[in-house]
Tab-separated table of C-alpha atoms and ligand atoms in Angstrom:
chain	number	residue	atom	x	y	z
N	1	UNK	CA	10.597	-95.170	-18.216
N	2	UNK	CA	13.613	-93.573	-19.903
N	3	UNK	CA	15.866	-91.432	-17.748
N	4	UNK	CA	17.933	-88.392	-18.613
N	5	UNK	CA	20.857	-90.731	-19.218
N	6	UNK	CA	19.119	-92.580	-22.028
N	7	UNK	CA	19.044	-91.155	-25.514
N	8	UNK	CA	18.758	-87.348	-25.346
N	9	UNK	CA	15.900	-87.549	-27.872
N	10	UNK	CA	13.104	-90.118	-28.229
N	11	UNK	CA	11.522	-90.970	-31.577
N	12	UNK	CA	8.077	-92.538	-31.751
N	13	UNK	CA	5.876	-93.216	-34.748
N	14	UNK	CA	2.144	-93.643	-34.414
N	15	UNK	CA	0.291	-93.832	-37.718
N	16	UNK	CA	1.302	-90.871	-39.894
N	17	UNK	CA	2.658	-88.813	-36.958
N	18	UNK	CA	6.276	-88.975	-35.757
N	19	UNK	CA	6.847	-87.545	-32.304
N	20	UNK	CA	10.333	-86.287	-31.498
N	21	UNK	CA	10.773	-85.743	-27.759
N	22	UNK	CA	13.679	-83.953	-26.122
N	23	UNK	CA	14.617	-86.191	-23.239
N	24	UNK	CA	16.747	-84.446	-20.634
N	25	UNK	CA	13.930	-83.672	-18.184
N	26	UNK	CA	16.288	-83.477	-15.182
N	27	UNK	CA	17.931	-80.477	-16.880
N	28	UNK	CA	14.741	-78.927	-18.251
N	29	UNK	CA	15.778	-80.272	-21.670
N	30	UNK	CA	18.812	-78.006	-21.900
N	31	UNK	CA	20.227	-78.435	-25.387
N	32	UNK	CA	23.775	-79.789	-25.652
N	33	UNK	CA	25.420	-80.994	-28.866
N	34	UNK	CA	24.457	-84.604	-28.133
N	35	UNK	CA	20.821	-83.500	-28.145
N	36	UNK	CA	21.298	-81.316	-31.227
N	37	UNK	CA	22.575	-84.202	-33.332
N	38	UNK	CA	20.000	-86.610	-31.898
N	39	UNK	CA	17.325	-84.099	-32.978
N	40	UNK	CA	18.915	-83.917	-36.401
N	41	UNK	CA	18.870	-87.703	-36.790
N	42	UNK	CA	15.217	-87.776	-35.710
N	43	UNK	CA	14.173	-85.045	-38.166
N	44	UNK	CA	16.173	-86.697	-40.946
N	45	UNK	CA	14.424	-89.983	-40.249
N	46	UNK	CA	10.981	-88.358	-40.198
N	47	UNK	CA	11.697	-86.549	-43.467
N	48	UNK	CA	12.713	-89.759	-45.244
N	49	UNK	CA	9.912	-91.998	-43.981
N	50	UNK	CA	7.046	-92.003	-46.486
N	51	UNK	CA	4.592	-93.122	-43.818
N	52	UNK	CA	5.267	-90.008	-41.757
N	53	UNK	CA	3.150	-87.049	-42.839
N	54	UNK	CA	3.541	-84.713	-39.848
N	55	UNK	CA	6.007	-84.322	-36.992
N	56	UNK	CA	5.508	-83.217	-33.390
N	57	UNK	CA	8.399	-81.736	-31.396
N	58	UNK	CA	7.890	-82.092	-27.643
N	59	UNK	CA	9.880	-81.923	-24.409
N	60	UNK	CA	9.777	-84.621	-21.704
N	61	UNK	CA	8.899	-83.521	-18.177
N	62	UNK	CA	7.667	-80.206	-16.886
N	63	UNK	CA	9.392	-77.974	-19.421
N	64	UNK	CA	9.771	-77.773	-23.187
N	65	UNK	CA	13.329	-76.398	-23.066
N	66	UNK	CA	15.238	-74.063	-20.783
N	67	UNK	CA	17.670	-73.222	-23.595
N	68	UNK	CA	21.233	-74.070	-24.496
N	69	UNK	CA	23.218	-76.120	-22.058
N	70	UNK	CA	25.437	-73.613	-20.255
N	71	UNK	CA	25.942	-75.540	-17.055
N	72	UNK	CA	24.889	-79.212	-16.771
N	73	UNK	CA	27.407	-82.029	-16.143
N	74	UNK	CA	26.848	-83.162	-19.757
N	75	UNK	CA	27.694	-79.817	-21.289
N	76	UNK	CA	29.764	-80.639	-24.374
N	77	UNK	CA	30.405	-77.272	-26.024
N	78	UNK	CA	34.174	-77.916	-26.146
N	79	UNK	CA	33.886	-81.249	-27.981
N	80	UNK	CA	33.981	-81.763	-31.759
N	81	UNK	CA	30.670	-82.672	-33.395
N	82	UNK	CA	29.369	-84.076	-36.649
N	83	UNK	CA	28.941	-80.806	-38.590
N	84	UNK	CA	25.885	-81.452	-40.763
N	85	UNK	CA	24.559	-77.928	-41.353
N	86	UNK	CA	27.551	-76.634	-43.278
N	87	UNK	CA	31.187	-77.179	-44.171
N	88	UNK	CA	32.725	-74.722	-41.731
N	89	UNK	CA	35.654	-76.329	-39.904
N	90	UNK	CA	35.702	-77.964	-36.484
N	91	UNK	CA	35.618	-75.419	-33.660
N	92	UNK	CA	37.125	-77.545	-30.910
N	93	UNK	CA	40.797	-76.936	-31.696
N	94	UNK	CA	40.373	-73.219	-32.540
N	95	UNK	CA	40.424	-70.160	-30.290
N	96	UNK	CA	38.415	-67.022	-29.619
N	97	UNK	CA	35.988	-65.752	-32.200
N	98	UNK	CA	37.129	-68.315	-34.752
N	99	UNK	CA	35.966	-71.118	-32.479
N	100	UNK	CA	32.749	-69.432	-31.370
N	101	UNK	CA	31.698	-68.440	-34.863
N	102	UNK	CA	32.392	-71.923	-36.254
N	103	UNK	CA	30.463	-73.607	-33.458
N	104	UNK	CA	27.435	-71.336	-33.364
N	105	UNK	CA	27.176	-71.164	-37.169
N	106	UNK	CA	26.763	-74.925	-37.140
N	107	UNK	CA	24.901	-75.985	-34.002
N	108	UNK	CA	22.607	-72.976	-33.608
N	109	UNK	CA	21.962	-70.927	-36.736
N	110	UNK	CA	22.795	-73.644	-39.262
N	111	UNK	CA	20.898	-76.460	-37.602
N	112	UNK	CA	17.840	-74.306	-36.946
N	113	UNK	CA	17.732	-73.304	-40.603
N	114	UNK	CA	18.154	-76.918	-41.670
N	115	UNK	CA	15.273	-78.063	-39.464
N	116	UNK	CA	13.022	-75.229	-40.569
N	117	UNK	CA	13.295	-76.661	-44.089
N	118	UNK	CA	12.112	-80.165	-43.129
N	119	UNK	CA	9.572	-80.635	-45.935
N	120	UNK	CA	6.763	-81.838	-43.656
N	121	UNK	CA	4.687	-79.852	-41.161
N	122	UNK	CA	6.242	-79.769	-37.694
N	123	UNK	CA	4.173	-78.811	-34.644
N	124	UNK	CA	5.809	-77.726	-31.385
N	125	UNK	CA	4.040	-78.934	-28.255
N	126	UNK	CA	5.174	-76.506	-25.557
N	127	UNK	CA	4.702	-76.678	-21.787
N	128	UNK	CA	6.519	-74.909	-18.955
N	129	UNK	CA	9.699	-73.059	-19.852
N	130	UNK	CA	10.533	-72.166	-23.436
N	131	UNK	CA	13.504	-69.930	-22.782
N	132	UNK	CA	16.336	-68.509	-24.927
N	133	UNK	CA	17.676	-71.480	-26.952
N	134	UNK	CA	14.308	-73.163	-26.355
N	135	UNK	CA	12.657	-70.406	-28.383
N	136	UNK	CA	14.724	-71.340	-31.415
N	137	UNK	CA	13.433	-74.902	-31.270
N	138	UNK	CA	9.812	-73.782	-31.042
N	139	UNK	CA	10.209	-71.083	-33.692
N	140	UNK	CA	11.549	-73.401	-36.391
N	141	UNK	CA	8.334	-75.391	-36.094
N	142	UNK	CA	5.437	-74.484	-38.387
N	143	UNK	CA	2.792	-74.391	-35.678
N	144	UNK	CA	3.056	-73.985	-31.917
N	145	UNK	CA	0.528	-75.449	-29.487
N	146	UNK	CA	1.167	-74.209	-25.950
N	147	UNK	CA	-0.306	-75.322	-22.659
N	148	UNK	CA	-1.666	-72.737	-20.243
N	149	UNK	CA	1.425	-73.021	-18.028
N	150	UNK	CA	3.870	-72.374	-20.885
N	151	UNK	CA	5.996	-69.237	-20.850
N	152	UNK	CA	8.476	-67.739	-23.275
N	153	UNK	CA	11.493	-65.546	-22.497
N	154	UNK	CA	14.776	-64.418	-24.013
N	155	UNK	CA	16.868	-63.048	-21.137
N	156	UNK	CA	20.222	-63.059	-22.936
N	157	UNK	CA	20.252	-59.257	-23.257
N	158	UNK	CA	21.360	-59.531	-19.619
N	159	UNK	CA	24.582	-61.004	-21.029
N	160	UNK	CA	24.931	-57.920	-23.227
N	161	UNK	CA	23.895	-59.989	-26.239
N	162	UNK	CA	21.040	-58.993	-28.586
N	163	UNK	CA	18.950	-62.164	-28.292
N	164	UNK	CA	19.590	-65.807	-29.096
N	165	UNK	CA	21.492	-66.888	-32.206
N	166	UNK	CA	18.388	-67.465	-34.335
N	167	UNK	CA	17.097	-63.903	-34.316
N	168	UNK	CA	13.551	-64.455	-35.541
N	169	UNK	CA	12.033	-62.279	-32.818
N	170	UNK	CA	10.664	-59.442	-35.007
N	171	UNK	CA	9.226	-61.986	-37.461
N	172	UNK	CA	7.453	-64.218	-34.954
N	173	UNK	CA	5.954	-61.262	-33.072
N	174	UNK	CA	5.385	-57.586	-33.910
N	175	UNK	CA	8.636	-55.544	-33.715
N	176	UNK	CA	7.465	-53.350	-30.842
N	177	UNK	CA	6.524	-56.438	-28.820
N	178	UNK	CA	9.876	-58.006	-29.737
N	179	UNK	CA	11.665	-54.971	-28.293
N	180	UNK	CA	9.694	-55.183	-25.049
N	181	UNK	CA	10.322	-58.957	-24.890
N	182	UNK	CA	14.076	-58.411	-25.286
N	183	UNK	CA	14.498	-55.165	-23.309
N	184	UNK	CA	12.790	-56.577	-20.213
N	185	UNK	CA	13.686	-60.268	-20.517
N	186	UNK	CA	10.287	-60.856	-18.912
N	187	UNK	CA	8.313	-64.024	-19.287
N	188	UNK	CA	5.584	-63.908	-21.920
N	189	UNK	CA	2.628	-66.079	-20.955
N	190	UNK	CA	1.079	-68.555	-23.375
N	191	UNK	CA	-2.024	-66.365	-23.494
N	192	UNK	CA	0.001	-63.268	-24.427
N	193	UNK	CA	1.975	-65.291	-26.988
N	194	UNK	CA	-1.357	-66.273	-28.522
N	195	UNK	CA	-2.553	-62.654	-28.561
N	196	UNK	CA	0.529	-61.487	-30.467
N	197	UNK	CA	0.286	-64.347	-32.962
N	198	UNK	CA	3.332	-66.313	-31.850
N	199	UNK	CA	1.427	-69.484	-30.956
N	200	UNK	CA	-1.530	-71.124	-32.669
N	201	UNK	CA	-3.466	-72.585	-29.734
N	202	UNK	CA	-3.443	-72.533	-25.946
N	203	UNK	CA	-4.863	-75.611	-24.227
N	204	UNK	CA	-4.989	-77.000	-20.658
N	205	UNK	CA	-1.772	-78.764	-19.664
N	206	UNK	CA	-3.445	-82.172	-19.400
N	207	UNK	CA	-4.812	-81.870	-22.939
N	208	UNK	CA	-1.600	-80.695	-24.620
N	209	UNK	CA	-0.276	-83.991	-25.986
N	210	UNK	CA	-3.645	-85.205	-27.231
N	211	UNK	CA	-4.624	-81.874	-28.758
N	212	UNK	CA	-1.304	-81.602	-30.596
N	213	UNK	CA	-1.603	-85.145	-31.848
N	214	UNK	CA	-5.136	-84.596	-33.143
N	215	UNK	CA	-4.027	-81.479	-34.994
N	216	UNK	CA	-1.077	-83.402	-36.480
N	217	UNK	CA	-3.443	-86.191	-37.565
N	218	UNK	CA	-5.844	-83.744	-39.169
N	219	UNK	CA	-3.047	-82.127	-41.178
N	220	UNK	CA	-1.779	-85.598	-42.115
N	221	UNK	CA	-4.943	-86.007	-44.221
N	222	UNK	CA	-3.554	-83.543	-46.765
N	223	UNK	CA	-1.394	-84.728	-49.685
N	224	UNK	CA	2.317	-84.908	-48.909
N	225	UNK	CA	3.519	-82.761	-51.779
N	226	UNK	CA	0.784	-80.189	-51.182
N	227	UNK	CA	1.959	-79.788	-47.603
N	228	UNK	CA	5.630	-79.626	-48.595
N	229	UNK	CA	5.013	-76.976	-51.239
N	230	UNK	CA	2.748	-74.959	-48.945
N	231	UNK	CA	5.384	-74.996	-46.227
N	232	UNK	CA	7.986	-73.852	-48.706
N	233	UNK	CA	5.664	-71.130	-50.012
N	234	UNK	CA	5.154	-69.603	-46.559
N	235	UNK	CA	8.814	-70.006	-45.602
N	236	UNK	CA	9.798	-68.250	-48.817
N	237	UNK	CA	7.379	-65.427	-47.998
N	238	UNK	CA	9.032	-65.019	-44.593
N	239	UNK	CA	12.429	-64.932	-46.257
N	240	UNK	CA	11.196	-62.316	-48.720
N	241	UNK	CA	10.137	-60.323	-45.664
N	242	UNK	CA	13.773	-60.388	-44.621
N	243	UNK	CA	14.005	-63.339	-42.252
N	244	UNK	CA	16.953	-65.043	-43.947
N	245	UNK	CA	19.112	-61.944	-44.339
N	246	UNK	CA	17.950	-60.618	-40.962
N	247	UNK	CA	19.211	-63.773	-39.265
N	248	UNK	CA	22.596	-63.366	-40.956
N	249	UNK	CA	23.019	-59.702	-40.106
N	250	UNK	CA	22.030	-60.107	-36.440
N	251	UNK	CA	24.262	-63.171	-36.135
N	252	UNK	CA	27.140	-60.732	-36.751
N	253	UNK	CA	25.914	-58.430	-33.960
N	254	UNK	CA	25.543	-61.460	-31.700
N	255	UNK	CA	29.196	-62.331	-32.279
N	256	UNK	CA	30.296	-58.744	-31.766
N	257	UNK	CA	28.666	-59.008	-28.327
N	258	UNK	CA	30.355	-62.343	-27.546
N	259	UNK	CA	33.709	-60.864	-28.599
N	260	UNK	CA	33.149	-57.705	-26.540
N	261	UNK	CA	32.340	-59.852	-23.501
N	262	UNK	CA	35.421	-61.980	-24.057
N	263	UNK	CA	37.562	-58.823	-24.270
N	264	UNK	CA	36.107	-56.956	-21.316
N	265	UNK	CA	34.461	-59.494	-18.976
N	266	UNK	CA	35.375	-62.901	-17.640
N	267	UNK	CA	33.937	-64.844	-20.580
N	268	UNK	CA	31.867	-64.621	-23.774
N	269	UNK	CA	28.622	-64.742	-21.765
N	270	UNK	CA	29.573	-61.644	-19.778
N	271	UNK	CA	30.168	-63.735	-16.650
N	272	UNK	CA	26.487	-64.714	-16.561
N	273	UNK	CA	26.413	-68.431	-15.798
N	274	UNK	CA	23.277	-70.437	-15.136
N	275	UNK	CA	23.187	-69.417	-11.461
N	276	UNK	CA	23.542	-65.709	-12.243
N	277	UNK	CA	20.828	-65.910	-14.898
N	278	UNK	CA	18.455	-67.646	-12.484
N	279	UNK	CA	19.169	-65.085	-9.783
N	280	UNK	CA	18.474	-62.276	-12.244
N	281	UNK	CA	15.002	-63.675	-12.721
N	282	UNK	CA	14.953	-65.751	-15.898
U	301	ZN	ZN1	26.018	-67.210	-28.940
């Protein structure tokens, strides 16, 4: 069995379905840059493989993803990275807002946008925690299948920040629900997420992998170009409803909050490290 020290992402192909599995179970699949670029390589591979018709994004272990890595021993936010989402310069030798904006434009907003455009259907298979940065990974998928134990939360308002970097909240759920979700930071159950239209199916935990795979196989029976064009059609509709420009405008507010924290508190996260966030109930 792979351990957390193997590849941060596993790639498996079975028939027309590629399964991309985040593989840092000891850290609840916290997303560092090593994982981000391993995900990118996996999605790139799935996109280019003619035998692959649909993709499943899953998390190894008890949780889908607890969010961005803000405190594991393999946190690598200070290191340079490949820069595949855009041409903005390397953040690692810059300071302050220049560094933060460069980094988050690439590894969070840019990469999420890039993956959302993968021209094949992607299904998230979500169990356990899907928190903060974990939401972004589920939301860029076309469909979400959640197990009954799954929960969703964005507690970063506690850091004084208006939500995670990919601010799709009022598009993936009704705006009034999005406000409640953000204002309270409370966990939203899989059942509630289904009720508000954020997930497609809720299934027992032991059936999650098989159910997701069967759905992926069923979709794989459709013609490749038909699926690609349909995905683009719906994504374009979301963008016409303001998603693309909304993400850009809130990304500015997000960085105002980081900068305010850096000016007035101990760091850009308002002094809220992983321990403080856990204590506060996320
Ligand atoms: Zn940020």
